[in-house]
């Protein structure tokens, strides 16, 4: 699979609003579940991120303050 075919799956920290790519799709549901279970914000450490607003791999969230 080429890099052009891979798309980031963005998540957002509920605590500090930092957004980051938690995974790159496509991947199996089993692998995604393992990644999502361990996701923690790299900025503040909050362990309950939410799905960020995105469109086909492009982040659509406003920049955090």
PDB file of C-alpha atoms in Angstrom:
ATOM      1  CA  UNK A   1       0.000   0.000   0.000  1.00  0.00           C
ATOM      2  CA  UNK A   2       1.396   3.388  -0.940  1.00  0.00           C
ATOM      3  CA  UNK A   3       1.632   6.372   1.400  1.00  0.00           C
ATOM      4  CA  UNK A   4      -0.908   8.230  -0.766  1.00  0.00           C
ATOM      5  CA  UNK A   5      -3.563   5.615   0.074  1.00  0.00           C
ATOM      6  CA  UNK A   6      -3.107   5.947   3.855  1.00  0.00           C
ATOM      7  CA  UNK A   7      -5.210   8.528   5.687  1.00  0.00           C
ATOM      8  CA  UNK A   8      -4.790   9.739   9.267  1.00  0.00           C
ATOM      9  CA  UNK A   9      -7.562   9.164  11.795  1.00  0.00           C
ATOM     10  CA  UNK A  10      -7.601  12.249  14.038  1.00  0.00           C
ATOM     11  CA  UNK A  11      -8.522  12.402  17.705  1.00  0.00           C
ATOM     12  CA  UNK A  12      -8.876  15.389  20.029  1.00  0.00           C
ATOM     13  CA  UNK A  13      -8.101  15.713  23.721  1.00  0.00           C
ATOM     14  CA  UNK A  14     -11.150  16.680  25.776  1.00  0.00           C
ATOM     15  CA  UNK A  15      -8.954  18.374  28.353  1.00  0.00           C
ATOM     16  CA  UNK A  16      -6.544  20.568  26.326  1.00  0.00           C
ATOM     17  CA  UNK A  17      -8.025  20.355  22.757  1.00  0.00           C
ATOM     18  CA  UNK A  18      -4.769  19.053  21.250  1.00  0.00           C
ATOM     19  CA  UNK A  19      -5.386  17.048  18.036  1.00  0.00           C
ATOM     20  CA  UNK A  20      -3.193  14.233  16.780  1.00  0.00           C
ATOM     21  CA  UNK A  21      -3.302  11.332  14.359  1.00  0.00           C
ATOM     22  CA  UNK A  22      -3.996   8.269  16.491  1.00  0.00           C
ATOM     23  CA  UNK A  23      -3.813   5.839  13.560  1.00  0.00           C
ATOM     24  CA  UNK A  24      -3.527   5.682   9.803  1.00  0.00           C
ATOM     25  CA  UNK A  25      -6.308   3.997   7.868  1.00  0.00           C
ATOM     26  CA  UNK A  26      -6.943   1.504   6.443  1.00  0.00           C
ATOM     27  CA  UNK A  27      -6.138  -1.026   9.154  1.00  0.00           C
ATOM     28  CA  UNK A  28      -7.992  -3.891  10.761  1.00  0.00           C
ATOM     29  CA  UNK A  29     -10.650  -3.238  13.382  1.00  0.00           C
ATOM     30  CA  UNK A  30      -8.689  -5.370  15.857  1.00  0.00           C
ATOM     31  CA  UNK A  31      -5.556  -3.246  15.440  1.00  0.00           C
ATOM     32  CA  UNK A  32      -7.550  -0.026  15.682  1.00  0.00           C
ATOM     33  CA  UNK A  33      -9.204  -1.224  18.911  1.00  0.00           C
ATOM     34  CA  UNK A  34      -5.785  -1.895  20.469  1.00  0.00           C
ATOM     35  CA  UNK A  35      -4.546   1.565  19.470  1.00  0.00           C
ATOM     36  CA  UNK A  36      -7.708   3.333  20.668  1.00  0.00           C
ATOM     37  CA  UNK A  37      -7.588   1.575  24.036  1.00  0.00           C
ATOM     38  CA  UNK A  38      -4.121   2.983  24.739  1.00  0.00           C
ATOM     39  CA  UNK A  39      -4.620   6.469  23.288  1.00  0.00           C
ATOM     40  CA  UNK A  40      -3.489   9.281  25.571  1.00  0.00           C
ATOM     41  CA  UNK A  41      -2.876  12.925  24.758  1.00  0.00           C
ATOM     42  CA  UNK A  42       0.832  13.525  24.066  1.00  0.00           C
ATOM     43  CA  UNK A  43       0.490  17.054  25.523  1.00  0.00           C
ATOM     44  CA  UNK A  44      -1.340  16.542  28.839  1.00  0.00           C
ATOM     45  CA  UNK A  45      -1.729  12.765  29.239  1.00  0.00           C
ATOM     46  CA  UNK A  46      -5.541  12.672  29.354  1.00  0.00           C
ATOM     47  CA  UNK A  47      -6.543   9.134  28.412  1.00  0.00           C
ATOM     48  CA  UNK A  48     -10.024   9.712  26.982  1.00  0.00           C
ATOM     49  CA  UNK A  49      -9.682  11.425  23.581  1.00  0.00           C
ATOM     50  CA  UNK A  50     -12.686  11.933  21.303  1.00  0.00           C
ATOM     51  CA  UNK A  51     -12.929  11.694  17.524  1.00  0.00           C
ATOM     52  CA  UNK A  52     -11.922  15.003  15.940  1.00  0.00           C
ATOM     53  CA  UNK A  53     -13.840  16.684  13.139  1.00  0.00           C
ATOM     54  CA  UNK A  54     -12.291  15.416   9.926  1.00  0.00           C
ATOM     55  CA  UNK A  55     -13.002  14.904   6.269  1.00  0.00           C
ATOM     56  CA  UNK A  56     -11.333  12.020   4.477  1.00  0.00           C
ATOM     57  CA  UNK A  57      -8.112  12.311   6.490  1.00  0.00           C
ATOM     58  CA  UNK A  58      -8.045  16.123   6.629  1.00  0.00           C
ATOM     59  CA  UNK A  59      -8.373  17.670  10.090  1.00  0.00           C
ATOM     60  CA  UNK A  60     -11.264  20.168  10.371  1.00  0.00           C
ATOM     61  CA  UNK A  61     -10.777  21.328  13.958  1.00  0.00           C
ATOM     62  CA  UNK A  62      -9.900  24.900  14.943  1.00  0.00           C
ATOM     63  CA  UNK A  63      -6.387  25.350  16.335  1.00  0.00           C
ATOM     64  CA  UNK A  64      -6.129  24.997  20.109  1.00  0.00           C
ATOM     65  CA  UNK A  65      -5.286  28.133  22.045  1.00  0.00           C
TER      66      UNK A  65
END
